GROMACS .gro file of C-alpha atoms in nm:
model
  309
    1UNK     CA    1  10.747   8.594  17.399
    2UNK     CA    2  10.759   8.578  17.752
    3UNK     CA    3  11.005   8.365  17.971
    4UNK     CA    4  11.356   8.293  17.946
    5UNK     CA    5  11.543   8.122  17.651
    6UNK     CA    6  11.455   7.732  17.555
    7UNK     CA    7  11.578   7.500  17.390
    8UNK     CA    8  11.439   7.608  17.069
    9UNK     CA    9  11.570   7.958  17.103
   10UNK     CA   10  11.916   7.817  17.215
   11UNK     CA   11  11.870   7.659  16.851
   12UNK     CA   12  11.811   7.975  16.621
   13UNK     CA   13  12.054   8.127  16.880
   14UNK     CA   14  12.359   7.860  16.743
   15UNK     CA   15  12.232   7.874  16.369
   16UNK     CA   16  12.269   8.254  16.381
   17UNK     CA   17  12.649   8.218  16.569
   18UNK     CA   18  12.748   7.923  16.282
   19UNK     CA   19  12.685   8.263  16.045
   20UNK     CA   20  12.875   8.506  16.263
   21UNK     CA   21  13.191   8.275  16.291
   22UNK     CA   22  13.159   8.210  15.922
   23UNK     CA   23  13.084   8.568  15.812
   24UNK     CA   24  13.380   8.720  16.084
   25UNK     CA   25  13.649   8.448  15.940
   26UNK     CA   26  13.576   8.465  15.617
   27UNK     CA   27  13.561   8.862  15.592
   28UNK     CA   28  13.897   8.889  15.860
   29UNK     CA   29  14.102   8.683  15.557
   30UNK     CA   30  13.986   8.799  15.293
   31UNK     CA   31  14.066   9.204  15.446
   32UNK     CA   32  14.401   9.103  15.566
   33UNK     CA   33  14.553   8.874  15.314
   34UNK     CA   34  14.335   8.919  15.023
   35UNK     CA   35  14.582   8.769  14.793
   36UNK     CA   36  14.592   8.465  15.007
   37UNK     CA   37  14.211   8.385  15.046
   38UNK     CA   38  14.227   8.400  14.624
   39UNK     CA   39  14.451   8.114  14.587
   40UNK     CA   40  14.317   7.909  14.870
   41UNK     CA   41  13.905   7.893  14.740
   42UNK     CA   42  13.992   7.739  14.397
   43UNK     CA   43  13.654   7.836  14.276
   44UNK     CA   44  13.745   8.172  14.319
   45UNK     CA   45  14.047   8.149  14.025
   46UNK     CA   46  13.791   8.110  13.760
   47UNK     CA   47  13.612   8.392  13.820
   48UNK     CA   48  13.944   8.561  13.643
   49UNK     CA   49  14.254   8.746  13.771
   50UNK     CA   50  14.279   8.866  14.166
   51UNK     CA   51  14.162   9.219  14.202
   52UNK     CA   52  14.308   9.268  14.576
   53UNK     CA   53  14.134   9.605  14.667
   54UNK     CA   54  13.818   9.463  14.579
   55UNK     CA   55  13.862   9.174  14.786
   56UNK     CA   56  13.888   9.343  15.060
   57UNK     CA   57  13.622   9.538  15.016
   58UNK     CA   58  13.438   9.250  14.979
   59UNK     CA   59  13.574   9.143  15.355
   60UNK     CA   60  13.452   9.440  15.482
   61UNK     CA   61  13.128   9.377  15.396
   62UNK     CA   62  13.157   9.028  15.549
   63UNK     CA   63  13.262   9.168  15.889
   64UNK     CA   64  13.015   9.377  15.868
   65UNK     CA   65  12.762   9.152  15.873
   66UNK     CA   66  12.953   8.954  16.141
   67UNK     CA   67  12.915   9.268  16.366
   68UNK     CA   68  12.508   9.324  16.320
   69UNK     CA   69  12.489   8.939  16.363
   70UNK     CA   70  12.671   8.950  16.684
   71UNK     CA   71  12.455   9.295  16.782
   72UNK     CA   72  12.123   9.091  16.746
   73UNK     CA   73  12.241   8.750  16.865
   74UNK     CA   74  12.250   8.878  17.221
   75UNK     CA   75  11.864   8.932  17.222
   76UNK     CA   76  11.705   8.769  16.903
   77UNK     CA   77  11.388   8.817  17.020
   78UNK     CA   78  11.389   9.168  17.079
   79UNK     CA   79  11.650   9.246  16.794
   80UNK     CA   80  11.544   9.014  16.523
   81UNK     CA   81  11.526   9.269  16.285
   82UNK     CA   82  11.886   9.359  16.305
   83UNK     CA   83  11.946   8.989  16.229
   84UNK     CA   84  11.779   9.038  15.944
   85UNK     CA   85  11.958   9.340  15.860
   86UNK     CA   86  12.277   9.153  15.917
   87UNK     CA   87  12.155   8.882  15.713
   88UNK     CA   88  12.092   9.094  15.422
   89UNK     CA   89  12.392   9.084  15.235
   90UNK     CA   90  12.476   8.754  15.286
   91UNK     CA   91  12.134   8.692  15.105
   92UNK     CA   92  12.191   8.901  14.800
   93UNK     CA   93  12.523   8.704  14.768
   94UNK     CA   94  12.380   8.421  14.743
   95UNK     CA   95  12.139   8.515  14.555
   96UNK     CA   96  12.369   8.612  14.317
   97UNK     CA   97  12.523   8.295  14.262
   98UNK     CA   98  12.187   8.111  14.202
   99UNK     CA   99  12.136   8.396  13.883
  100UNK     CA  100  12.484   8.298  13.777
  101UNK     CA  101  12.353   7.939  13.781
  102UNK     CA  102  12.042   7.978  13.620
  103UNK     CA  103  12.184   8.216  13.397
  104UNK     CA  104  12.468   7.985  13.299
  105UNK     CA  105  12.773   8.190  13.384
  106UNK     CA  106  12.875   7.955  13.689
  107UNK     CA  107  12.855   7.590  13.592
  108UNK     CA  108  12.655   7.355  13.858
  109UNK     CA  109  12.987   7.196  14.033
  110UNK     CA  110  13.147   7.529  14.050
  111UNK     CA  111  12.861   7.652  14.241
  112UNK     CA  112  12.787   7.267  14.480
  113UNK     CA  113  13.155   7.384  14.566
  114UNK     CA  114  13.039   7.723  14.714
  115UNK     CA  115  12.719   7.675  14.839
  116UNK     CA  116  12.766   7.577  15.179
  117UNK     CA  117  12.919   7.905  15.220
  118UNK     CA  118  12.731   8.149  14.985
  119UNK     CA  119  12.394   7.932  15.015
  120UNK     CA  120  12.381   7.739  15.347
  121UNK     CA  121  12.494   8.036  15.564
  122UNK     CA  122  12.230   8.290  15.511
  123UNK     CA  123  11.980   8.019  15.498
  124UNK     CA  124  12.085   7.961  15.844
  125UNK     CA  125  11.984   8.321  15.918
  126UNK     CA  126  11.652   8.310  15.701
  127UNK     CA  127  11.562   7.941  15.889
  128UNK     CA  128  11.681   8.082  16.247
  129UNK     CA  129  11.435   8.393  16.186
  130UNK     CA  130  11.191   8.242  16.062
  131UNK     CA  131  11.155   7.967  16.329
  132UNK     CA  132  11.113   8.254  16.571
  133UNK     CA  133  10.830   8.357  16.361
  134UNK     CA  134  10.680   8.025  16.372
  135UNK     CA  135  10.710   7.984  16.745
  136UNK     CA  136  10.563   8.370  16.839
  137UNK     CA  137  10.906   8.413  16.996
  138UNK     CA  138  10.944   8.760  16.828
  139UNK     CA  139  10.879   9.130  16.957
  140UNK     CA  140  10.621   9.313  16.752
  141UNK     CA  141  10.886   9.599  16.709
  142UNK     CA  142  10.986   9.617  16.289
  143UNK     CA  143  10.619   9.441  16.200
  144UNK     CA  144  10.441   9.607  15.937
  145UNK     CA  145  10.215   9.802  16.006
  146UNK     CA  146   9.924   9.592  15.830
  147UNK     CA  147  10.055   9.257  15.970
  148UNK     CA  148  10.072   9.423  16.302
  149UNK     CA  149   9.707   9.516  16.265
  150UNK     CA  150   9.578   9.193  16.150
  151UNK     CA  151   9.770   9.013  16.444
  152UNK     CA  152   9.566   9.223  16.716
  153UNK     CA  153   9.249   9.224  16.503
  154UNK     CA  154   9.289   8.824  16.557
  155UNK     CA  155   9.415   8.824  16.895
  156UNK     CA  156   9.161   9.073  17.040
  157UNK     CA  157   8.863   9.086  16.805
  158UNK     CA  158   8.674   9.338  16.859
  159UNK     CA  159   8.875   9.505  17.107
  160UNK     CA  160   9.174   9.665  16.922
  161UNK     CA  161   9.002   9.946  16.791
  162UNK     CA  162   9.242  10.152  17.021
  163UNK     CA  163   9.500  10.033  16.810
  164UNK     CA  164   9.414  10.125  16.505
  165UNK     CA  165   9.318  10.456  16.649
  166UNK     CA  166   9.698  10.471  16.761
  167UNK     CA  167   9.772  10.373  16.424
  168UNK     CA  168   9.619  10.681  16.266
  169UNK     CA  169   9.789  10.889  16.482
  170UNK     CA  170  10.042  11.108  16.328
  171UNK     CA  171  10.429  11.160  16.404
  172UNK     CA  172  10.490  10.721  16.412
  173UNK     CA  173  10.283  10.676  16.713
  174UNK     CA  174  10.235  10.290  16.651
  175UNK     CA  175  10.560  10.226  16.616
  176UNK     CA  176  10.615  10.388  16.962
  177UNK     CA  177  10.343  10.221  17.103
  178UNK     CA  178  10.479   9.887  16.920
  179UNK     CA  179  10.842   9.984  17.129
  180UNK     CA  180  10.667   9.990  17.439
  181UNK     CA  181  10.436   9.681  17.445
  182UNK     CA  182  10.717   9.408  17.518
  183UNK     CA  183  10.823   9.584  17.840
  184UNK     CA  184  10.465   9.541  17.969
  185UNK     CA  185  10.479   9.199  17.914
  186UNK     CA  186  10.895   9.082  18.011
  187UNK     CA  187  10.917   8.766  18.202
  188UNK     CA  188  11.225   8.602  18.282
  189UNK     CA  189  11.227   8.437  18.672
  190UNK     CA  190  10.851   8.503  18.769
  191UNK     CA  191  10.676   8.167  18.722
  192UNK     CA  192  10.452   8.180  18.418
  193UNK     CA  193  10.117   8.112  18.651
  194UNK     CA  194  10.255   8.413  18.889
  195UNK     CA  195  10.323   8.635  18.623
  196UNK     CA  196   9.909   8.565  18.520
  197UNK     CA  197   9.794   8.658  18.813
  198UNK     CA  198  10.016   8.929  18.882
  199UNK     CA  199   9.853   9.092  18.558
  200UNK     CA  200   9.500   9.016  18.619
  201UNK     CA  201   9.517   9.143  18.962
  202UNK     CA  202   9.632   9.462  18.820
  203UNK     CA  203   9.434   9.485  18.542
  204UNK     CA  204   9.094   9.403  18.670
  205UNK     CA  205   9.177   9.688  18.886
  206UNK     CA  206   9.159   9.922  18.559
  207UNK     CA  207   8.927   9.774  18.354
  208UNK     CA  208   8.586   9.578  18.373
  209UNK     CA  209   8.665   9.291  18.158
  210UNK     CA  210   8.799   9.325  17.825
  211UNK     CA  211   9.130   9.345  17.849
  212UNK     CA  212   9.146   9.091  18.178
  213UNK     CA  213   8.998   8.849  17.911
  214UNK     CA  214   9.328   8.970  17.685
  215UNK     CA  215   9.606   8.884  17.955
  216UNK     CA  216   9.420   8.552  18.013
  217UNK     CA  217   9.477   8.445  17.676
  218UNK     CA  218   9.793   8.565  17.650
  219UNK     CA  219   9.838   8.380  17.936
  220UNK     CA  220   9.722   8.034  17.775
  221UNK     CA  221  10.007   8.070  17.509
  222UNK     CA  222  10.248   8.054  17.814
  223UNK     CA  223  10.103   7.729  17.931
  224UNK     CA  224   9.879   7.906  18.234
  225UNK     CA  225   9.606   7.671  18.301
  226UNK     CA  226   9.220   7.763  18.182
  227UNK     CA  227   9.146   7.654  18.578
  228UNK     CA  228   9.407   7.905  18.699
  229UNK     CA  229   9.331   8.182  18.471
  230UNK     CA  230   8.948   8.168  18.563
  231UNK     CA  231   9.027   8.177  18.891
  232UNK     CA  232   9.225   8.486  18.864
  233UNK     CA  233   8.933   8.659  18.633
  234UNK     CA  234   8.670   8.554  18.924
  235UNK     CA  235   8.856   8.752  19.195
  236UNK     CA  236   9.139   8.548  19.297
  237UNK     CA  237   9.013   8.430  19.621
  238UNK     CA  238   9.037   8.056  19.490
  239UNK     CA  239   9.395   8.062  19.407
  240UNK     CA  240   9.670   7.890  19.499
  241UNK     CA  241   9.896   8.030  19.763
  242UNK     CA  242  10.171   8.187  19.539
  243UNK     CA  243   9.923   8.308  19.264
  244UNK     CA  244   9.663   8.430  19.520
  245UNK     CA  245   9.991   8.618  19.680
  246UNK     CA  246  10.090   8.722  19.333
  247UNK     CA  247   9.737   8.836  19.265
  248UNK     CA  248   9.713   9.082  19.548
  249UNK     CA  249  10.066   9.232  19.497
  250UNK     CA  250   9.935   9.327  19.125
  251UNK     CA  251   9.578   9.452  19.246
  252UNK     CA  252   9.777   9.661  19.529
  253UNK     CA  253   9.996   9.862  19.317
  254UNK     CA  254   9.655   9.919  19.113
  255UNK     CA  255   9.486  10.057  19.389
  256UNK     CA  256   9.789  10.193  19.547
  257UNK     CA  257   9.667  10.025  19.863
  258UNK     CA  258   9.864  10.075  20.180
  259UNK     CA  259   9.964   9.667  20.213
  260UNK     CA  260  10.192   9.719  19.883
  261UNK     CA  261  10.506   9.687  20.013
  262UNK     CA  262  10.422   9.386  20.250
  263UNK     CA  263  10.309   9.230  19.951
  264UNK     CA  264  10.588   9.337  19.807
  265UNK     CA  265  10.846   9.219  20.063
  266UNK     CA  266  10.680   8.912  20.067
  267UNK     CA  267  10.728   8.793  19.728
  268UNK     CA  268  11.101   8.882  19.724
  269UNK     CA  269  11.195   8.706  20.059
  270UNK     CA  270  11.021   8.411  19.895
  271UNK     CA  271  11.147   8.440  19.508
  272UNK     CA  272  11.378   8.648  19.491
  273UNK     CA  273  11.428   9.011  19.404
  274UNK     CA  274  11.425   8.997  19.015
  275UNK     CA  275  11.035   8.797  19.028
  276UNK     CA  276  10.955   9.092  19.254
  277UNK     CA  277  11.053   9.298  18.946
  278UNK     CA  278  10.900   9.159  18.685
  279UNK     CA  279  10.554   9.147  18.870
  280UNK     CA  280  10.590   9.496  18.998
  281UNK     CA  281  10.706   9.530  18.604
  282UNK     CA  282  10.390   9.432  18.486
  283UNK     CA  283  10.131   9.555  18.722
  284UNK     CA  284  10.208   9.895  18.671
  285UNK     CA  285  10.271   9.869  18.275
  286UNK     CA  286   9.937   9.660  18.238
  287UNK     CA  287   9.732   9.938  18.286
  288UNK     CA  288   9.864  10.130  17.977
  289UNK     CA  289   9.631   9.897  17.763
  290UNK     CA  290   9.283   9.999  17.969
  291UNK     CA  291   9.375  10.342  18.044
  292UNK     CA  292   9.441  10.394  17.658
  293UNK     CA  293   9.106  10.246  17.598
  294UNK     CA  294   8.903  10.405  17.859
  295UNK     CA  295   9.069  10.790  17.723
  296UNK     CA  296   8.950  10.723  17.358
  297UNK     CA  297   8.610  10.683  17.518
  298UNK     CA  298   8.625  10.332  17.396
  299UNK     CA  299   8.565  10.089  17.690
  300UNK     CA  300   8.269   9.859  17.697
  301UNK     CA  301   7.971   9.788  17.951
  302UNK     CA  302   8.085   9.587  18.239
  303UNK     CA  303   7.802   9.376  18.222
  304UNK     CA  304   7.867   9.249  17.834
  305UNK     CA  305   8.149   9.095  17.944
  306UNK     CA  306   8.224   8.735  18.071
  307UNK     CA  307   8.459   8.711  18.288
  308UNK     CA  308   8.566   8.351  18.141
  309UNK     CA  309   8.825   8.170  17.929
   0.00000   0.00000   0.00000
């Protein structure tokens, strides 16, 4: 989930702001002129007579959903869950009108009438959170803790037995652990192929292979070349200029070497101040993931590990 917005996010972005508009108008007239909203949706009328204060209760809920919609719209990737959330009602609404269809009670062009509304706008939600899904453009944060599990045990096999060691910790320690993992890995104006080597540096720093071999392939799913990546896990010294500059910076504030803030000052007169926080970001949240292992007495043998994508 790294990187800024694309084209496909910009997409589940605009499906969840059709249901916002929707859910915000609809709810606003329905809480203000109640009476009004019943005599201009004519499928409404044969439902029976207008019952104003429930109307408007019903608006509420409407605007409600409008306002947790708008909440997680601003950062779907991190806030997806509230989407959901926000989607919820407008889901069991529309669920309800499929029972009243299957059950009879609504005929079929009664219902064709209200679907795009009671159907087609929380689909929009279910299809805009489910495309993030698809596209691993989600924070872990809300997972279950089973799915969570199986996703790492896939990712990292054989090295996420820290995980599940977290997991078994009392007092919600996963889901702690779950809160913190996406700010160790937040990219937004650092180049993908930077923001690699940034972490390797680091991390190799910490660790003898394992979890180097992690960031690499974390790494692939951002587009990082295998070429690049090895390069990186071999020491660095092959390179290219930015990433080899981007590789020091993240093994200096590993070591806590004295040419830090050269490094430092380097990459920000060159790309700017925010790339300079995102890799100092990194480097120095990286290092959670080893030092976790290598407390639970749970690191490996240096030389079982292939430093090699």
């Amino acid at each position: 989930m790294t990187g800024p917005s694309d084209f496909g996010d910009r997409i589940v972005q605009a499906l969840i702001w059709i249901a916002i508009l929707f859910s915000a108008l609809n709810g606003a007239f329905m809480l203000f002129d109640p009476l009004g909203w019943y005599y201009a949706i004519p499928t409404v009328r044969a439902t029976g007579p207008a019952n104003t204060h429930f109307i408007a209760d019903i608006g509420i809920a409407y605007l409600g959903c409008a306002v947790i919609l708008f909440y997680a719209v601003r950062n779907l990737r991190m806030r997806w869950l509230a989407a959901l959330a926000g989607g919820l009602w407008l889901m069991a609404h529309g669920g309800l009108h499929l029972y009243e269809l299957m059950a009879g009670i609504c005929s079929t062009d009664r219902f064709l009438k209200d679907a795009p509304g009671t159907i087609g706008v929380p689909l929009m939600v279910l299809i805009a959170i489910a495309t993030l899904f698809v596209r691993q453009r989600i924070a872990p944060i809300g997972l279950p803790k089973g799915l969570f599990l199986g996703i790492v045990d896939r990712m990292n096999p054989g090295e996420s037995e820290y995980v599940h060691e977290i997991a078994r910790a009392p007092g919600h320690a996963l889901e702690k652990f779950i809160h913190f993992m996406p700010a160790s890995n937040h990219r937004h104006a650092a180049s993908a192929a930077m923001f690699a080597a940034t972490r390797i540096g680091a991390v190799l720093v910490e660790d003898c292979g394992p979890c180097a071999l992690t960031a690499a392939q974390g790494s692939r799913m951002d587009g990082v070349s295998r070429d690049m990546l090895n390069a990186a896990l071999a020491g660095g010294d092959a390179l290219p200029e930015d990433e080899a500059l981007a590789f020091r910076f993240g093994e200096a504030i590993a070591r806590q070497a004295p040419d830090v803030d050269t490094l430092g000052d380097d990459i920000e007169a060159r790309f700017g101040r925010t790339v300079r926080v995102e890799l100092a970001m990194v480097a120095a949240m990286i290092r959670v993931y080893p030092a976790m292992k290598r407390g639970l007495g749970l690191t490996k043998v240096c030389s079982a590990t292939k430093l090699a994508i």
